[in-house]
């Protein structure tokens, strides 16, 4: 069958799967927490079954620590993973959407600077595709307004901004070890913080979170075997051709189980964290090759990293304003791991209608990015000839 690339993913080695069955679970989880703390140079790390769970519990802990009880709103970008909105609502908090700039995928600073933060509990960053936002600036804005900041590093583990690891800005950070992330253990989420009070509250909240159910554990182990076997380019056509798996489909889901991390999976994340720098260096090299090969192509734009940031490029995003060219690229490169990312801006997600507020009613930036974005693969199964082939097809579609 034809070589077929996933849009993202991180190959798992057979020895790492064996480690999941031979390492005592509690010891594996302890090693993982330690590894996260040293990688990010941060004091506290708490493990959850998902990044959504980590985000929900972190926001709940922040809300409980807010003395007046008046601050119930979380500011989030108009274009990011739908899971962020789901986590905020699951925590029982309100959403205020602030528009983004398509050029950077970061907040639109003309918009965010005009928010009245009196009722705001926290601002969430997005750092999409491994490209950091202007995090020092966001942290400053949060501090000036007496609100918390949650640095969402779900897609950005290993990147830095002003020489600080993404995920360590603001009051708390979120990591995800889901299947398409920089580091994967099939499922997994982490809440990190340098703040001892918040750390204690998070530890307290975690005590009330149930352990992963037997059903989740069995499912995770099945997914692990399937991921190990089928992520390779010679076999990925199999899961890609099974519509019920819904690969590449983005759905809003607020019904996710809030559970603790399945500790037996920790050796997978520990092993990948051990090779994080090499993995990310490889992604950056692939991103540079895309930049070089697509430089001359008219009508294409990329997402500009903020000054002082070193991205990790979980995927390489391009922006295509011509809708017909975008459709052609998607069609000719879908087998090569090209994908549309999130299909709509947050205010246009059906399940969120009537449940969120939009600052200044502005979301054109988010809508524009949703219309234009395509992401190209940078993971380790993508080789230089794949990248040349993807770029050739893009250039062809753009000049047709
Ligand atoms: C930006 C962002 N935040 C949060 C999450 C939630 O992580 P998880 O899938 O582990 O729940 C994701 C997951 O895709 C994400 O991309």
CSV table of C-alpha atoms and ligand atoms in Angstrom, one decimal:
chain,number,residue,atom,x,y,z
A,1,UNK,CA,0.0,0.0,0.0
A,2,UNK,CA,1.0,3.6,-0.5
A,3,UNK,CA,3.2,5.4,2.0
A,4,UNK,CA,0.9,7.3,4.3
A,5,UNK,CA,2.0,9.8,6.9
A,6,UNK,CA,0.1,10.7,10.1
A,7,UNK,CA,-0.2,14.5,10.6
A,8,UNK,CA,1.7,14.2,13.9
A,9,UNK,CA,2.9,11.5,16.3
A,10,UNK,CA,6.0,10.2,18.0
A,11,UNK,CA,7.1,6.7,17.3
A,12,UNK,CA,7.3,4.5,20.5
A,13,UNK,CA,10.1,1.9,20.8
A,14,UNK,CA,9.4,-1.7,21.7
A,15,UNK,CA,11.6,-1.6,24.7
A,16,UNK,CA,9.6,1.4,26.1
A,17,UNK,CA,6.4,-0.7,25.9
A,18,UNK,CA,8.2,-3.5,27.8
A,19,UNK,CA,9.2,-0.9,30.4
A,20,UNK,CA,5.5,-0.2,31.0
A,21,UNK,CA,4.9,-3.8,32.0
A,22,UNK,CA,8.1,-4.2,34.1
A,23,UNK,CA,8.4,-0.9,35.9
A,24,UNK,CA,6.4,-0.6,39.1
A,25,UNK,CA,3.7,1.9,38.3
A,26,UNK,CA,4.2,4.2,41.3
A,27,UNK,CA,8.0,4.3,40.6
A,28,UNK,CA,7.4,5.1,36.9
A,29,UNK,CA,5.1,8.0,37.9
A,30,UNK,CA,7.6,9.3,40.5
A,31,UNK,CA,10.4,9.2,37.8
A,32,UNK,CA,8.1,11.0,35.4
A,33,UNK,CA,7.2,13.8,37.8
A,34,UNK,CA,10.9,14.2,38.6
A,35,UNK,CA,11.8,14.3,34.9
A,36,UNK,CA,9.2,17.0,34.2
A,37,UNK,CA,10.4,19.1,37.2
A,38,UNK,CA,14.0,19.0,36.0
A,39,UNK,CA,13.1,19.5,32.2
A,40,UNK,CA,11.1,22.5,33.0
A,41,UNK,CA,13.0,23.6,36.1
A,42,UNK,CA,9.8,23.9,38.0
A,43,UNK,CA,8.9,22.9,41.6
A,44,UNK,CA,5.6,21.0,41.3
A,45,UNK,CA,4.2,18.6,38.7
A,46,UNK,CA,0.9,16.7,39.1
A,47,UNK,CA,-0.2,14.0,36.7
A,48,UNK,CA,-3.7,13.6,35.2
A,49,UNK,CA,-5.2,11.3,32.6
A,50,UNK,CA,-5.5,14.2,30.1
A,51,UNK,CA,-4.3,17.7,29.5
A,52,UNK,CA,-8.0,18.7,29.8
A,53,UNK,CA,-8.2,17.2,33.3
A,54,UNK,CA,-5.0,19.1,34.2
A,55,UNK,CA,-6.5,22.4,32.9
A,56,UNK,CA,-9.9,21.8,34.6
A,57,UNK,CA,-8.4,21.1,38.0
A,58,UNK,CA,-5.8,23.9,37.7
A,59,UNK,CA,-8.6,26.4,37.0
A,60,UNK,CA,-10.7,25.0,39.8
A,61,UNK,CA,-7.7,25.3,42.2
A,62,UNK,CA,-7.2,28.9,41.0
A,63,UNK,CA,-10.9,29.7,41.5
A,64,UNK,CA,-10.9,28.3,45.1
A,65,UNK,CA,-7.8,30.4,45.9
A,66,UNK,CA,-9.5,33.6,44.7
A,67,UNK,CA,-10.7,35.3,47.9
A,68,UNK,CA,-13.5,37.5,46.6
A,69,UNK,CA,-15.2,34.7,44.6
A,70,UNK,CA,-16.1,37.4,42.0
A,71,UNK,CA,-13.5,36.4,39.4
A,72,UNK,CA,-15.2,33.6,37.5
A,73,UNK,CA,-14.1,34.4,33.9
A,74,UNK,CA,-11.3,32.8,31.9
A,75,UNK,CA,-9.9,34.7,28.9
A,76,UNK,CA,-9.0,32.4,26.0
A,77,UNK,CA,-8.0,32.9,22.4
A,78,UNK,CA,-10.5,32.9,19.5
A,79,UNK,CA,-8.5,30.1,17.8
A,80,UNK,CA,-7.1,27.3,19.8
A,81,UNK,CA,-7.9,23.6,20.7
A,82,UNK,CA,-11.6,23.2,21.6
A,83,UNK,CA,-10.4,21.2,24.6
A,84,UNK,CA,-9.5,24.5,26.3
A,85,UNK,CA,-13.1,25.8,26.1
A,86,UNK,CA,-14.3,22.4,27.3
A,87,UNK,CA,-12.0,22.5,30.3
A,88,UNK,CA,-13.0,26.0,31.3
A,89,UNK,CA,-16.7,25.1,31.2
A,90,UNK,CA,-16.1,21.8,33.0
A,91,UNK,CA,-14.4,23.8,35.8
A,92,UNK,CA,-17.7,25.7,36.1
A,93,UNK,CA,-16.2,29.0,34.9
A,94,UNK,CA,-17.2,31.5,32.3
A,95,UNK,CA,-15.4,32.0,29.0
A,96,UNK,CA,-14.4,35.4,27.5
A,97,UNK,CA,-13.0,34.9,24.0
A,98,UNK,CA,-10.4,37.4,22.8
A,99,UNK,CA,-9.5,37.6,19.2
A,100,UNK,CA,-6.1,36.5,17.8
A,101,UNK,CA,-3.9,37.8,15.0
A,102,UNK,CA,-3.7,35.2,12.1
A,103,UNK,CA,-0.1,36.3,11.4
A,104,UNK,CA,1.1,35.0,14.8
A,105,UNK,CA,-1.8,32.9,16.1
A,106,UNK,CA,-1.2,34.8,19.3
A,107,UNK,CA,-3.7,37.2,21.0
A,108,UNK,CA,-4.5,40.4,19.1
A,109,UNK,CA,-2.8,42.8,21.5
A,110,UNK,CA,-5.1,45.7,20.5
A,111,UNK,CA,-8.0,43.6,21.7
A,112,UNK,CA,-6.6,42.0,24.8
A,113,UNK,CA,-5.2,45.3,26.1
A,114,UNK,CA,-8.8,46.7,26.2
A,115,UNK,CA,-10.4,44.0,28.3
A,116,UNK,CA,-11.7,45.0,31.7
A,117,UNK,CA,-10.2,42.3,33.9
A,118,UNK,CA,-12.3,43.0,37.0
A,119,UNK,CA,-14.1,39.7,36.8
A,120,UNK,CA,-11.3,37.7,35.2
A,121,UNK,CA,-9.8,34.8,37.1
A,122,UNK,CA,-7.2,33.8,34.5
A,123,UNK,CA,-5.8,34.3,31.0
A,124,UNK,CA,-4.8,31.2,29.0
A,125,UNK,CA,-2.0,31.1,26.4
A,126,UNK,CA,-2.2,28.8,23.3
A,127,UNK,CA,1.3,28.2,21.9
A,128,UNK,CA,-0.2,26.3,19.0
A,129,UNK,CA,1.8,24.0,16.7
A,130,UNK,CA,4.8,24.4,19.1
A,131,UNK,CA,5.1,28.1,18.4
A,132,UNK,CA,5.2,30.1,21.6
A,133,UNK,CA,3.1,33.2,22.1
A,134,UNK,CA,4.5,36.5,23.5
A,135,UNK,CA,4.6,34.9,26.9
A,136,UNK,CA,6.6,37.4,28.9
A,137,UNK,CA,4.2,40.1,27.7
A,138,UNK,CA,1.1,38.0,28.6
A,139,UNK,CA,2.6,37.3,32.0
A,140,UNK,CA,3.1,41.0,32.5
A,141,UNK,CA,-0.4,41.9,31.4
A,142,UNK,CA,-1.8,39.3,33.9
A,143,UNK,CA,0.3,40.6,36.7
A,144,UNK,CA,-0.6,44.2,36.0
A,145,UNK,CA,-4.3,43.3,36.2
A,146,UNK,CA,-4.0,41.0,39.2
A,147,UNK,CA,-5.2,38.0,37.3
A,148,UNK,CA,-3.7,34.5,37.0
A,149,UNK,CA,-2.1,33.1,33.9
A,150,UNK,CA,-2.2,29.5,32.7
A,151,UNK,CA,0.5,28.7,30.2
A,152,UNK,CA,-0.9,26.0,27.9
A,153,UNK,CA,2.1,24.1,26.7
A,154,UNK,CA,0.1,21.1,25.4
A,155,UNK,CA,1.6,21.6,21.9
A,156,UNK,CA,4.8,23.3,22.9
A,157,UNK,CA,6.8,21.1,25.2
A,158,UNK,CA,10.5,21.9,25.0
A,159,UNK,CA,10.1,25.4,23.4
A,160,UNK,CA,11.4,28.5,25.1
A,161,UNK,CA,10.5,32.1,25.2
A,162,UNK,CA,13.1,34.6,26.5
A,163,UNK,CA,15.1,31.6,27.6
A,164,UNK,CA,12.4,30.2,29.8
A,165,UNK,CA,10.6,27.0,29.1
A,166,UNK,CA,7.1,27.3,27.7
A,167,UNK,CA,4.7,26.0,30.4
A,168,UNK,CA,6.5,27.9,33.2
A,169,UNK,CA,5.0,31.4,32.5
A,170,UNK,CA,2.3,32.7,34.8
A,171,UNK,CA,0.9,30.9,37.8
A,172,UNK,CA,0.6,27.4,36.3
A,173,UNK,CA,1.3,25.4,33.1
A,174,UNK,CA,-0.4,22.6,31.3
A,175,UNK,CA,1.2,19.7,29.4
A,176,UNK,CA,-0.4,17.0,27.3
A,177,UNK,CA,1.0,13.5,26.5
A,178,UNK,CA,-1.9,12.7,24.1
A,179,UNK,CA,-1.2,10.8,20.9
A,180,UNK,CA,-0.3,13.7,18.6
A,181,UNK,CA,1.9,15.6,21.0
A,182,UNK,CA,5.6,16.4,21.3
A,183,UNK,CA,5.8,13.6,24.0
A,184,UNK,CA,3.2,10.9,24.1
A,185,UNK,CA,2.1,8.2,26.5
A,186,UNK,CA,-1.2,7.7,24.6
A,187,UNK,CA,-3.0,9.8,27.2
A,188,UNK,CA,-1.7,12.1,29.9
A,189,UNK,CA,-1.8,15.6,31.2
A,190,UNK,CA,0.3,17.5,33.7
A,191,UNK,CA,-0.3,20.6,35.8
A,192,UNK,CA,3.0,22.4,36.7
A,193,UNK,CA,3.5,25.3,39.0
A,194,UNK,CA,6.3,27.1,40.9
A,195,UNK,CA,3.9,28.4,43.4
A,196,UNK,CA,3.9,26.4,46.6
A,197,UNK,CA,0.4,27.5,47.7
A,198,UNK,CA,-1.1,26.6,44.4
A,199,UNK,CA,0.9,23.4,44.4
A,200,UNK,CA,-0.7,22.4,47.7
A,201,UNK,CA,-4.1,23.2,46.4
A,202,UNK,CA,-3.5,21.2,43.3
A,203,UNK,CA,-2.3,18.2,45.4
A,204,UNK,CA,-5.4,18.5,47.5
A,205,UNK,CA,-7.7,18.6,44.4
A,206,UNK,CA,-5.8,15.6,42.9
A,207,UNK,CA,-6.7,13.5,45.9
A,208,UNK,CA,-10.4,13.9,45.0
A,209,UNK,CA,-9.8,12.9,41.3
A,210,UNK,CA,-10.6,9.2,40.8
A,211,UNK,CA,-8.0,6.7,39.6
A,212,UNK,CA,-8.2,5.7,35.9
A,213,UNK,CA,-11.0,3.1,35.6
A,214,UNK,CA,-10.3,-0.4,34.6
A,215,UNK,CA,-12.0,0.3,31.3
A,216,UNK,CA,-9.7,3.3,30.6
A,217,UNK,CA,-6.7,1.3,31.4
A,218,UNK,CA,-7.6,-1.6,29.0
A,219,UNK,CA,-8.5,0.9,26.3
A,220,UNK,CA,-5.1,2.8,26.8
A,221,UNK,CA,-3.2,-0.5,26.5
A,222,UNK,CA,-5.1,-1.4,23.3
A,223,UNK,CA,-4.4,2.1,21.9
A,224,UNK,CA,-0.8,1.8,22.8
A,225,UNK,CA,-0.4,-1.5,20.8
A,226,UNK,CA,-2.2,0.0,17.9
A,227,UNK,CA,-0.2,3.2,18.0
A,228,UNK,CA,3.1,1.2,18.1
A,229,UNK,CA,2.1,-0.9,15.2
A,230,UNK,CA,0.2,1.4,12.9
A,231,UNK,CA,1.9,4.8,13.2
A,232,UNK,CA,4.5,3.7,10.7
A,233,UNK,CA,4.1,5.1,7.1
A,234,UNK,CA,3.7,1.6,5.6
A,235,UNK,CA,0.7,0.8,7.8
A,236,UNK,CA,-0.9,4.2,8.7
A,237,UNK,CA,-3.3,3.8,5.7
A,238,UNK,CA,-5.2,1.2,7.8
A,239,UNK,CA,-6.4,3.4,10.7
A,240,UNK,CA,-6.7,6.4,8.2
A,241,UNK,CA,-9.2,4.4,6.1
A,242,UNK,CA,-11.4,3.5,9.1
A,243,UNK,CA,-13.9,6.3,9.4
A,244,UNK,CA,-15.2,5.3,12.9
A,245,UNK,CA,-11.8,6.1,14.4
A,246,UNK,CA,-12.4,9.7,13.4
A,247,UNK,CA,-8.7,10.4,12.8
A,248,UNK,CA,-8.0,14.0,12.1
A,249,UNK,CA,-11.6,15.0,13.0
A,250,UNK,CA,-11.9,17.7,15.7
A,251,UNK,CA,-14.9,17.4,17.9
A,252,UNK,CA,-15.9,19.5,20.9
A,253,UNK,CA,-16.3,17.2,23.9
A,254,UNK,CA,-17.0,18.3,27.4
A,255,UNK,CA,-17.8,14.9,28.6
A,256,UNK,CA,-14.2,13.7,29.1
A,257,UNK,CA,-13.5,11.6,32.2
A,258,UNK,CA,-11.7,13.5,34.9
A,259,UNK,CA,-9.2,10.9,36.1
A,260,UNK,CA,-5.7,10.5,37.4
A,261,UNK,CA,-2.8,9.5,35.2
A,262,UNK,CA,-2.5,5.8,34.3
A,263,UNK,CA,0.9,5.5,36.0
A,264,UNK,CA,1.9,2.3,34.1
A,265,UNK,CA,2.3,4.5,30.9
A,266,UNK,CA,4.9,6.8,32.6
A,267,UNK,CA,8.0,5.0,31.1
A,268,UNK,CA,6.9,6.0,27.6
A,269,UNK,CA,6.9,9.7,28.5
A,270,UNK,CA,10.1,9.4,30.6
A,271,UNK,CA,11.9,7.9,27.6
A,272,UNK,CA,10.7,10.6,25.2
A,273,UNK,CA,11.5,13.3,27.6
A,274,UNK,CA,15.0,11.9,27.6
A,275,UNK,CA,15.3,12.5,23.9
A,276,UNK,CA,13.2,15.6,23.8
A,277,UNK,CA,16.0,17.9,22.6
A,278,UNK,CA,16.9,15.7,19.7
A,279,UNK,CA,13.3,15.2,18.8
A,280,UNK,CA,12.6,18.9,18.8
A,281,UNK,CA,15.8,19.7,16.9
A,282,UNK,CA,14.7,17.3,14.2
A,283,UNK,CA,11.3,19.1,14.0
A,284,UNK,CA,13.0,22.5,13.8
A,285,UNK,CA,15.2,21.2,10.9
A,286,UNK,CA,12.2,20.0,9.0
A,287,UNK,CA,10.4,23.3,9.6
A,288,UNK,CA,13.5,25.1,8.2
A,289,UNK,CA,13.3,22.9,5.1
A,290,UNK,CA,9.6,23.8,4.5
A,291,UNK,CA,10.5,27.5,4.9
A,292,UNK,CA,13.3,27.2,2.3
A,293,UNK,CA,11.3,25.2,-0.2
A,294,UNK,CA,8.2,27.3,0.1
A,295,UNK,CA,10.0,30.7,0.2
A,296,UNK,CA,9.2,31.6,-3.4
A,297,UNK,CA,5.6,30.5,-3.4
A,298,UNK,CA,3.2,33.4,-3.7
A,299,UNK,CA,0.0,33.6,-1.7
A,300,UNK,CA,1.4,31.5,1.1
A,301,UNK,CA,2.2,32.7,4.6
A,302,UNK,CA,3.5,31.0,7.8
A,303,UNK,CA,3.0,31.8,11.4
A,304,UNK,CA,5.6,34.2,12.7
A,305,UNK,CA,7.3,33.2,16.0
A,306,UNK,CA,7.5,36.0,18.5
A,307,UNK,CA,10.9,37.6,19.0
A,308,UNK,CA,13.0,35.8,21.6
A,309,UNK,CA,11.2,32.5,21.2
A,310,UNK,CA,12.5,29.2,20.1
A,311,UNK,CA,9.6,27.1,18.7
A,312,UNK,CA,9.5,23.3,18.5
A,313,UNK,CA,7.2,23.0,15.5
A,314,UNK,CA,4.9,20.1,16.6
A,315,UNK,CA,3.5,20.8,13.1
A,316,UNK,CA,4.5,23.3,10.5
A,317,UNK,CA,1.6,25.6,9.9
A,318,UNK,CA,1.0,27.5,6.6
A,319,UNK,CA,-1.7,30.0,5.7
A,320,UNK,CA,-3.3,29.8,2.3
A,321,UNK,CA,-5.8,32.6,1.6
A,322,UNK,CA,-7.0,31.2,-1.8
A,323,UNK,CA,-9.7,28.7,-0.8
A,324,UNK,CA,-9.5,26.7,-4.0
A,325,UNK,CA,-5.7,26.3,-3.7
A,326,UNK,CA,-6.2,25.3,-0.1
A,327,UNK,CA,-8.6,22.6,-1.1
A,328,UNK,CA,-6.3,21.3,-3.8
A,329,UNK,CA,-3.3,21.2,-1.4
A,330,UNK,CA,-5.4,19.3,1.2
A,331,UNK,CA,-6.5,16.8,-1.4
A,332,UNK,CA,-3.1,16.2,-3.0
A,333,UNK,CA,-1.2,16.1,0.4
A,334,UNK,CA,-3.7,14.3,2.7
A,335,UNK,CA,-1.8,11.1,2.4
A,336,UNK,CA,1.4,13.0,3.3
A,337,UNK,CA,0.1,14.2,6.6
A,338,UNK,CA,-1.3,17.6,5.6
A,339,UNK,CA,-4.3,18.5,7.8
A,340,UNK,CA,-6.7,21.4,8.4
A,341,UNK,CA,-6.2,21.7,12.2
A,342,UNK,CA,-9.3,23.1,14.0
A,343,UNK,CA,-12.0,23.8,11.4
A,344,UNK,CA,-13.6,26.8,13.1
A,345,UNK,CA,-12.9,29.7,15.5
A,346,UNK,CA,-14.1,29.1,19.1
A,347,UNK,CA,-17.2,31.4,18.7
A,348,UNK,CA,-18.3,29.3,15.8
A,349,UNK,CA,-18.2,25.9,17.6
A,350,UNK,CA,-21.8,24.7,17.6
A,351,UNK,CA,-21.8,23.4,21.2
A,352,UNK,CA,-20.6,26.7,22.5
A,353,UNK,CA,-23.4,28.8,21.0
A,354,UNK,CA,-25.0,31.0,23.7
A,355,UNK,CA,-22.5,29.8,26.3
A,356,UNK,CA,-19.5,32.2,25.8
A,357,UNK,CA,-18.9,35.9,25.6
A,358,UNK,CA,-16.7,37.4,22.9
A,359,UNK,CA,-14.7,40.5,23.7
A,360,UNK,CA,-15.8,43.4,21.5
A,361,UNK,CA,-17.7,40.8,19.4
A,362,UNK,CA,-14.4,40.5,17.5
A,363,UNK,CA,-13.3,37.1,16.1
A,364,UNK,CA,-12.4,37.9,12.6
A,365,UNK,CA,-8.7,37.0,13.3
A,366,UNK,CA,-9.8,33.5,14.6
A,367,UNK,CA,-12.1,33.0,11.6
A,368,UNK,CA,-9.5,34.0,9.1
A,369,UNK,CA,-7.0,31.6,10.6
A,370,UNK,CA,-9.6,28.8,10.6
A,371,UNK,CA,-10.2,29.4,6.9
A,372,UNK,CA,-6.5,29.6,5.9
A,373,UNK,CA,-4.6,27.2,8.1
A,374,UNK,CA,-3.1,23.9,6.9
A,375,UNK,CA,-0.5,22.0,8.9
A,376,UNK,CA,2.4,20.0,7.5
A,377,UNK,CA,4.0,17.1,9.4
A,378,UNK,CA,7.4,17.4,11.1
A,379,UNK,CA,7.5,14.1,13.1
A,380,UNK,CA,10.4,11.6,12.8
A,381,UNK,CA,8.7,9.4,10.1
A,382,UNK,CA,8.7,12.4,7.7
A,383,UNK,CA,11.8,12.4,5.5
A,384,UNK,CA,13.4,14.9,3.3
A,385,UNK,CA,11.8,13.4,0.1
A,386,UNK,CA,8.3,13.6,1.8
A,387,UNK,CA,8.9,17.3,2.5
A,388,UNK,CA,10.1,17.9,-1.1
A,389,UNK,CA,7.0,16.1,-2.4
A,390,UNK,CA,4.7,18.0,-0.1
A,391,UNK,CA,6.2,21.4,-1.2
A,392,UNK,CA,6.1,20.4,-4.9
A,393,UNK,CA,2.4,19.7,-4.6
A,394,UNK,CA,1.8,23.0,-2.7
A,395,UNK,CA,3.7,25.0,-5.3
A,396,UNK,CA,1.7,23.3,-8.1
A,397,UNK,CA,-1.6,24.0,-6.4
A,398,UNK,CA,-0.7,27.6,-5.7
A,399,UNK,CA,0.3,28.2,-9.4
A,400,UNK,CA,-2.7,26.4,-10.9
B,1,LIG,C1,-3.6,23.7,23.0
B,1,LIG,C2,-4.2,22.5,23.7
B,1,LIG,N1,-4.6,22.6,25.0
B,1,LIG,C3,-5.1,21.6,25.7
B,1,LIG,C4,-5.2,20.3,25.1
B,1,LIG,C5,-5.8,19.2,25.9
B,1,LIG,O1,-5.0,18.1,26.0
B,1,LIG,P1,-5.5,16.6,26.1
B,1,LIG,O2,-5.8,16.2,24.7
B,1,LIG,O3,-4.4,15.8,26.7
B,1,LIG,O4,-6.7,16.6,27.0
B,1,LIG,C6,-4.8,20.1,23.8
B,1,LIG,C7,-5.0,18.8,23.1
B,1,LIG,O5,-5.1,18.6,22.0
B,1,LIG,C8,-4.3,21.2,23.1
B,1,LIG,O6,-3.9,21.1,21.8
